[in-house]
């Protein structure tokens, strides 16, 4: 009985447990199916989003590919144009190579000329400084020339005065004329010596300064003009001195002839008349 009782209990418990197991399994399957349905819905939504995303990317890539194809076509066209321009440029470069070489040679020559110009400019500045010194000396010479001209004018006035008085008093005229002639000769010799000295100094200045040919020519012309003026003055002085000496000698010859014509010996004069040699004799 106990065995049958517990067998019945065991059978009832087994049926209860079997029913509970079936119920739990059914609930578990329902939750599983719900989760599967939910996951399928989520997966379908995510797949749709991913599909749409990649469709957008694909569409964008296709449009980008089309755009790049167009750009590639444009680049090819530009490349053809650039190739043609390159060929033209190479041809022009080939044509310009010889002028470029000539221009480079000209640039080198101009650079050499520029270096020589800087050197000549420095030399010119030094020459200008020396030229100022020479011009100052030239002004001093001109001033001396003016002083000499004034003295010469004074000598001419004195000579004219002596010439007028010569016929009145031959002895006085002879002494004064002799003194003046001697003074004029000494002054003339002094002027000649001074002129030679100035020429030597000028030549030394020109040699040392190494003046530019154009500047040297200008200074030489100016100096030649001054020297020609002085030479003319000296020649005039020599000519006037010769005239005075000749007039004096002619006057002596006239007086001697007159004394001889009147039968008066020259010894009775009480002095020996001086006969001046002409300049250059």
CSV table of C-alpha atoms in Angstrom, one decimal:
chain,number,residue,atom,x,y,z
A,1,UNK,CA,0.0,0.0,0.0
A,2,UNK,CA,2.8,2.4,0.9
A,3,UNK,CA,4.5,1.3,-2.3
A,4,UNK,CA,1.3,1.9,-4.3
A,5,UNK,CA,0.7,5.2,-2.4
A,6,UNK,CA,4.2,6.5,-3.1
A,7,UNK,CA,4.0,5.2,-6.6
A,8,UNK,CA,0.8,7.3,-7.1
A,9,UNK,CA,2.5,10.3,-5.5
A,10,UNK,CA,5.5,9.8,-7.7
A,11,UNK,CA,3.3,9.5,-10.8
A,12,UNK,CA,1.3,12.6,-9.8
A,13,UNK,CA,4.5,14.5,-9.0
A,14,UNK,CA,6.0,13.4,-12.3
A,15,UNK,CA,2.9,14.6,-14.2
A,16,UNK,CA,3.0,17.9,-12.3
A,17,UNK,CA,6.7,18.4,-13.0
A,18,UNK,CA,6.2,17.4,-16.6
A,19,UNK,CA,3.4,19.9,-16.9
A,20,UNK,CA,5.5,22.6,-15.3
A,21,UNK,CA,8.4,21.7,-17.5
A,22,UNK,CA,6.2,21.9,-20.6
A,23,UNK,CA,4.8,25.2,-19.4
A,24,UNK,CA,8.3,26.7,-18.8
A,25,UNK,CA,9.5,25.4,-22.1
A,26,UNK,CA,6.5,27.0,-23.8
A,27,UNK,CA,7.2,30.3,-22.0
A,28,UNK,CA,10.8,30.0,-22.9
A,29,UNK,CA,10.0,29.4,-26.5
A,30,UNK,CA,7.6,32.3,-26.5
A,31,UNK,CA,10.3,34.6,-25.1
A,32,UNK,CA,12.8,33.1,-27.5
A,33,UNK,CA,10.4,33.7,-30.4
A,34,UNK,CA,9.7,37.2,-29.2
A,35,UNK,CA,13.4,38.0,-28.9
A,36,UNK,CA,14.0,36.5,-32.3
A,37,UNK,CA,11.2,38.6,-33.8
A,38,UNK,CA,12.6,41.6,-32.0
A,39,UNK,CA,16.1,40.9,-33.2
A,40,UNK,CA,14.9,40.3,-36.7
A,41,UNK,CA,13.1,43.6,-36.6
A,42,UNK,CA,16.2,45.4,-35.3
A,43,UNK,CA,18.4,43.6,-37.8
A,44,UNK,CA,16.1,44.4,-40.7
A,45,UNK,CA,16.1,48.1,-39.6
A,46,UNK,CA,19.8,48.2,-39.2
A,47,UNK,CA,20.2,46.4,-42.5
A,48,UNK,CA,17.9,48.9,-44.1
A,49,UNK,CA,19.9,51.8,-42.6
A,50,UNK,CA,23.2,50.2,-43.7
A,51,UNK,CA,21.7,49.5,-47.1
A,52,UNK,CA,20.6,53.1,-47.4
A,53,UNK,CA,24.0,54.3,-46.2
A,54,UNK,CA,25.9,52.3,-48.6
A,55,UNK,CA,23.5,53.1,-51.4
A,56,UNK,CA,24.1,56.8,-50.6
A,57,UNK,CA,27.9,56.1,-50.6
A,58,UNK,CA,27.6,54.2,-53.8
A,59,UNK,CA,25.6,57.0,-55.4
A,60,UNK,CA,28.1,59.6,-54.2
A,61,UNK,CA,31.0,57.4,-55.4
A,62,UNK,CA,29.3,57.0,-58.8
A,63,UNK,CA,28.8,60.7,-59.1
A,64,UNK,CA,32.4,61.3,-57.9
A,65,UNK,CA,33.6,58.7,-60.4
A,66,UNK,CA,31.7,60.5,-63.2
A,67,UNK,CA,33.1,63.8,-62.1
A,68,UNK,CA,36.6,62.3,-61.9
A,69,UNK,CA,36.2,60.8,-65.4
A,70,UNK,CA,35.2,64.3,-66.6
A,71,UNK,CA,38.2,65.8,-64.8
A,72,UNK,CA,40.4,63.1,-66.3
A,73,UNK,CA,39.1,63.9,-69.8
A,74,UNK,CA,39.8,67.6,-69.1
A,75,UNK,CA,43.2,66.8,-67.8
A,76,UNK,CA,44.0,64.8,-70.9
A,77,UNK,CA,42.9,67.7,-73.0
A,78,UNK,CA,45.0,70.1,-71.0
A,79,UNK,CA,47.8,67.6,-71.1
A,80,UNK,CA,47.6,67.6,-74.9
A,81,UNK,CA,47.5,71.4,-74.9
A,82,UNK,CA,50.5,71.5,-72.5
A,83,UNK,CA,52.4,69.1,-74.6
A,84,UNK,CA,51.8,71.3,-77.6
A,85,UNK,CA,52.8,74.4,-75.6
A,86,UNK,CA,55.8,72.5,-74.3
A,87,UNK,CA,56.9,71.7,-77.9
A,88,UNK,CA,56.4,75.4,-78.8
A,89,UNK,CA,58.4,76.5,-75.7
A,90,UNK,CA,61.2,74.0,-76.4
A,91,UNK,CA,61.3,75.4,-80.0
A,92,UNK,CA,61.4,79.0,-78.7
A,93,UNK,CA,64.0,78.0,-76.1
A,94,UNK,CA,66.1,76.5,-78.8
A,95,UNK,CA,65.7,79.7,-80.9
A,96,UNK,CA,66.5,81.9,-77.8
A,97,UNK,CA,69.6,79.9,-76.7
A,98,UNK,CA,71.9,81.8,-79.1
A,99,UNK,CA,70.5,85.3,-78.2
A,100,UNK,CA,70.7,84.3,-74.5
A,101,UNK,CA,74.3,83.3,-74.9
A,102,UNK,CA,75.0,86.6,-76.7
A,103,UNK,CA,73.2,88.5,-73.9
A,104,UNK,CA,75.2,86.7,-71.3
A,105,UNK,CA,78.4,87.7,-73.1
A,106,UNK,CA,77.2,91.2,-73.2
A,107,UNK,CA,76.4,91.1,-69.5
A,108,UNK,CA,79.9,89.9,-68.8
A,109,UNK,CA,81.4,92.6,-71.0
A,110,UNK,CA,79.2,95.2,-69.3
A,111,UNK,CA,80.3,94.0,-65.9
A,112,UNK,CA,83.9,94.4,-67.0
A,113,UNK,CA,83.1,97.9,-68.2
A,114,UNK,CA,81.3,98.7,-64.9
A,115,UNK,CA,84.5,97.6,-63.0
A,116,UNK,CA,86.6,99.8,-65.3
A,117,UNK,CA,84.1,102.6,-64.9
A,118,UNK,CA,84.4,102.5,-61.1
A,119,UNK,CA,88.2,102.5,-61.4
A,120,UNK,CA,88.0,105.4,-63.9
A,121,UNK,CA,85.6,107.2,-61.7
A,122,UNK,CA,88.0,107.0,-58.8
A,123,UNK,CA,90.9,108.1,-61.1
A,124,UNK,CA,88.6,111.0,-62.3
A,125,UNK,CA,87.9,112.1,-58.7
A,126,UNK,CA,91.7,112.2,-58.0
A,127,UNK,CA,92.3,114.0,-61.3
A,128,UNK,CA,89.6,116.6,-60.4
A,129,UNK,CA,91.4,117.2,-57.1
A,130,UNK,CA,94.7,117.6,-58.9
A,131,UNK,CA,92.9,119.7,-61.5
A,132,UNK,CA,91.7,122.1,-58.8
A,133,UNK,CA,95.3,122.5,-57.6
A,134,UNK,CA,96.4,123.1,-61.2
A,135,UNK,CA,93.6,125.6,-61.7
A,136,UNK,CA,94.6,127.4,-58.6
A,137,UNK,CA,98.2,127.6,-59.9
A,138,UNK,CA,96.8,128.7,-63.3
A,139,UNK,CA,94.9,131.5,-61.5
A,140,UNK,CA,98.1,132.5,-59.7
A,141,UNK,CA,99.9,132.6,-63.1
A,142,UNK,CA,97.1,134.7,-64.5
A,143,UNK,CA,97.4,137.0,-61.6
A,144,UNK,CA,101.1,137.3,-62.1
A,145,UNK,CA,100.4,137.8,-65.8
A,146,UNK,CA,98.1,140.7,-65.0
A,147,UNK,CA,100.7,142.2,-62.6
A,148,UNK,CA,103.3,141.9,-65.3
A,149,UNK,CA,101.0,143.5,-67.8
A,150,UNK,CA,100.5,146.4,-65.4
A,151,UNK,CA,104.2,146.7,-64.9
A,152,UNK,CA,104.7,146.5,-68.7
A,153,UNK,CA,102.1,149.3,-69.1
A,154,UNK,CA,104.0,151.3,-66.6
A,155,UNK,CA,107.3,150.5,-68.4
A,156,UNK,CA,105.7,151.5,-71.7
A,157,UNK,CA,104.6,154.9,-70.1
A,158,UNK,CA,108.1,155.4,-68.8
A,159,UNK,CA,109.6,154.4,-72.1
A,160,UNK,CA,107.3,156.9,-73.9
A,161,UNK,CA,108.3,159.6,-71.5
A,162,UNK,CA,112.0,158.8,-71.9
A,163,UNK,CA,111.6,158.7,-75.6
A,164,UNK,CA,110.1,162.2,-75.6
A,165,UNK,CA,112.9,163.5,-73.3
A,166,UNK,CA,115.6,161.6,-75.3
A,167,UNK,CA,116.0,164.4,-77.9
A,168,UNK,CA,116.4,167.0,-75.1
A,169,UNK,CA,119.1,165.4,-73.0
A,170,UNK,CA,121.0,162.5,-74.6
A,171,UNK,CA,123.1,161.8,-71.6
A,172,UNK,CA,120.1,161.6,-69.3
A,173,UNK,CA,118.2,159.6,-71.8
A,174,UNK,CA,121.2,157.3,-72.4
A,175,UNK,CA,121.6,156.6,-68.7
A,176,UNK,CA,117.9,156.1,-68.1
A,177,UNK,CA,117.4,154.1,-71.2
A,178,UNK,CA,120.4,151.9,-70.4
A,179,UNK,CA,119.0,151.3,-66.9
A,180,UNK,CA,115.5,150.6,-68.2
A,181,UNK,CA,116.8,148.3,-70.9
A,182,UNK,CA,118.9,146.4,-68.5
A,183,UNK,CA,115.9,146.2,-66.1
A,184,UNK,CA,113.6,145.0,-68.9
A,185,UNK,CA,116.2,142.4,-70.0
A,186,UNK,CA,116.5,141.1,-66.4
A,187,UNK,CA,112.7,141.1,-66.1
A,188,UNK,CA,112.5,139.3,-69.4
A,189,UNK,CA,115.0,136.7,-68.3
A,190,UNK,CA,113.2,136.3,-65.1
A,191,UNK,CA,109.9,135.8,-66.9
A,192,UNK,CA,111.5,133.3,-69.2
A,193,UNK,CA,113.0,131.4,-66.2
A,194,UNK,CA,109.6,131.5,-64.4
A,195,UNK,CA,107.8,130.3,-67.5
A,196,UNK,CA,110.2,127.4,-67.9
A,197,UNK,CA,109.8,126.6,-64.2
A,198,UNK,CA,106.0,126.7,-64.5
A,199,UNK,CA,106.1,124.5,-67.6
A,200,UNK,CA,108.3,121.9,-65.8
A,201,UNK,CA,106.0,122.0,-62.8
A,202,UNK,CA,102.9,121.7,-65.0
A,203,UNK,CA,104.5,118.7,-66.8
A,204,UNK,CA,105.2,117.1,-63.5
A,205,UNK,CA,101.6,117.7,-62.3
A,206,UNK,CA,100.2,116.2,-65.5
A,207,UNK,CA,102.6,113.2,-65.3
A,208,UNK,CA,101.7,112.5,-61.6
A,209,UNK,CA,97.9,113.1,-61.9
A,210,UNK,CA,97.5,111.0,-65.0
A,211,UNK,CA,94.6,113.1,-66.2
A,212,UNK,CA,91.8,111.8,-68.4
A,213,UNK,CA,92.7,112.6,-72.1
A,214,UNK,CA,89.7,114.9,-72.5
A,215,UNK,CA,90.3,116.8,-69.3
A,216,UNK,CA,94.0,116.9,-70.1
A,217,UNK,CA,93.3,118.3,-73.5
A,218,UNK,CA,91.0,121.0,-72.0
A,219,UNK,CA,93.6,122.0,-69.5
A,220,UNK,CA,96.4,121.8,-72.2
A,221,UNK,CA,94.3,124.1,-74.4
A,222,UNK,CA,93.7,126.6,-71.6
A,223,UNK,CA,97.4,126.5,-70.6
A,224,UNK,CA,98.4,126.9,-74.3
A,225,UNK,CA,96.2,129.9,-74.5
A,226,UNK,CA,97.8,131.4,-71.4
A,227,UNK,CA,101.3,130.5,-72.6
A,228,UNK,CA,100.5,131.9,-76.1
A,229,UNK,CA,99.3,135.1,-74.5
A,230,UNK,CA,102.5,135.3,-72.3
A,231,UNK,CA,104.7,134.5,-75.4
A,232,UNK,CA,102.9,137.2,-77.3
A,233,UNK,CA,103.5,139.6,-74.4
A,234,UNK,CA,107.2,138.6,-74.3
A,235,UNK,CA,107.5,139.0,-78.0
A,236,UNK,CA,105.9,142.4,-77.8
A,237,UNK,CA,108.4,143.3,-75.0
A,238,UNK,CA,111.3,142.0,-77.0
A,239,UNK,CA,110.1,144.0,-80.1
A,240,UNK,CA,109.6,147.1,-78.0
A,241,UNK,CA,113.0,146.6,-76.4
A,242,UNK,CA,114.6,146.1,-79.9
A,243,UNK,CA,112.8,149.3,-81.1
A,244,UNK,CA,114.2,151.3,-78.1
A,245,UNK,CA,117.7,149.9,-78.6
A,246,UNK,CA,117.5,150.6,-82.3
A,247,UNK,CA,116.2,154.1,-81.7
A,248,UNK,CA,119.0,154.7,-79.2
A,249,UNK,CA,121.6,153.4,-81.6
A,250,UNK,CA,120.2,155.4,-84.5
A,251,UNK,CA,120.2,158.5,-82.3
A,252,UNK,CA,123.8,157.8,-81.4
A,253,UNK,CA,124.7,157.4,-85.1
A,254,UNK,CA,122.9,160.6,-85.9
A,255,UNK,CA,124.7,162.5,-83.2
A,256,UNK,CA,128.0,161.1,-84.3
A,257,UNK,CA,127.3,162.1,-87.9
A,258,UNK,CA,126.3,165.6,-86.8
A,259,UNK,CA,129.4,165.9,-84.6
A,260,UNK,CA,131.5,164.8,-87.6
A,261,UNK,CA,129.7,167.1,-89.9
A,262,UNK,CA,130.4,170.0,-87.6
A,263,UNK,CA,134.0,168.9,-87.1
A,264,UNK,CA,133.6,168.2,-83.4
A,265,UNK,CA,135.7,165.2,-82.2
A,266,UNK,CA,133.9,162.6,-80.2
A,267,UNK,CA,136.6,162.9,-77.5
A,268,UNK,CA,135.3,166.4,-76.7
A,269,UNK,CA,132.0,165.0,-75.4
A,270,UNK,CA,133.7,164.0,-72.1
A,271,UNK,CA,132.0,160.5,-72.1
A,272,UNK,CA,131.8,157.5,-74.3
A,273,UNK,CA,128.3,156.9,-75.6
A,274,UNK,CA,127.0,153.4,-75.0
A,275,UNK,CA,125.7,151.3,-77.9
A,276,UNK,CA,123.1,148.7,-76.8
A,277,UNK,CA,123.1,145.4,-78.6
A,278,UNK,CA,119.8,144.3,-80.1
A,279,UNK,CA,117.9,141.5,-78.3
A,280,UNK,CA,119.1,138.1,-79.5
A,281,UNK,CA,122.5,139.4,-80.5
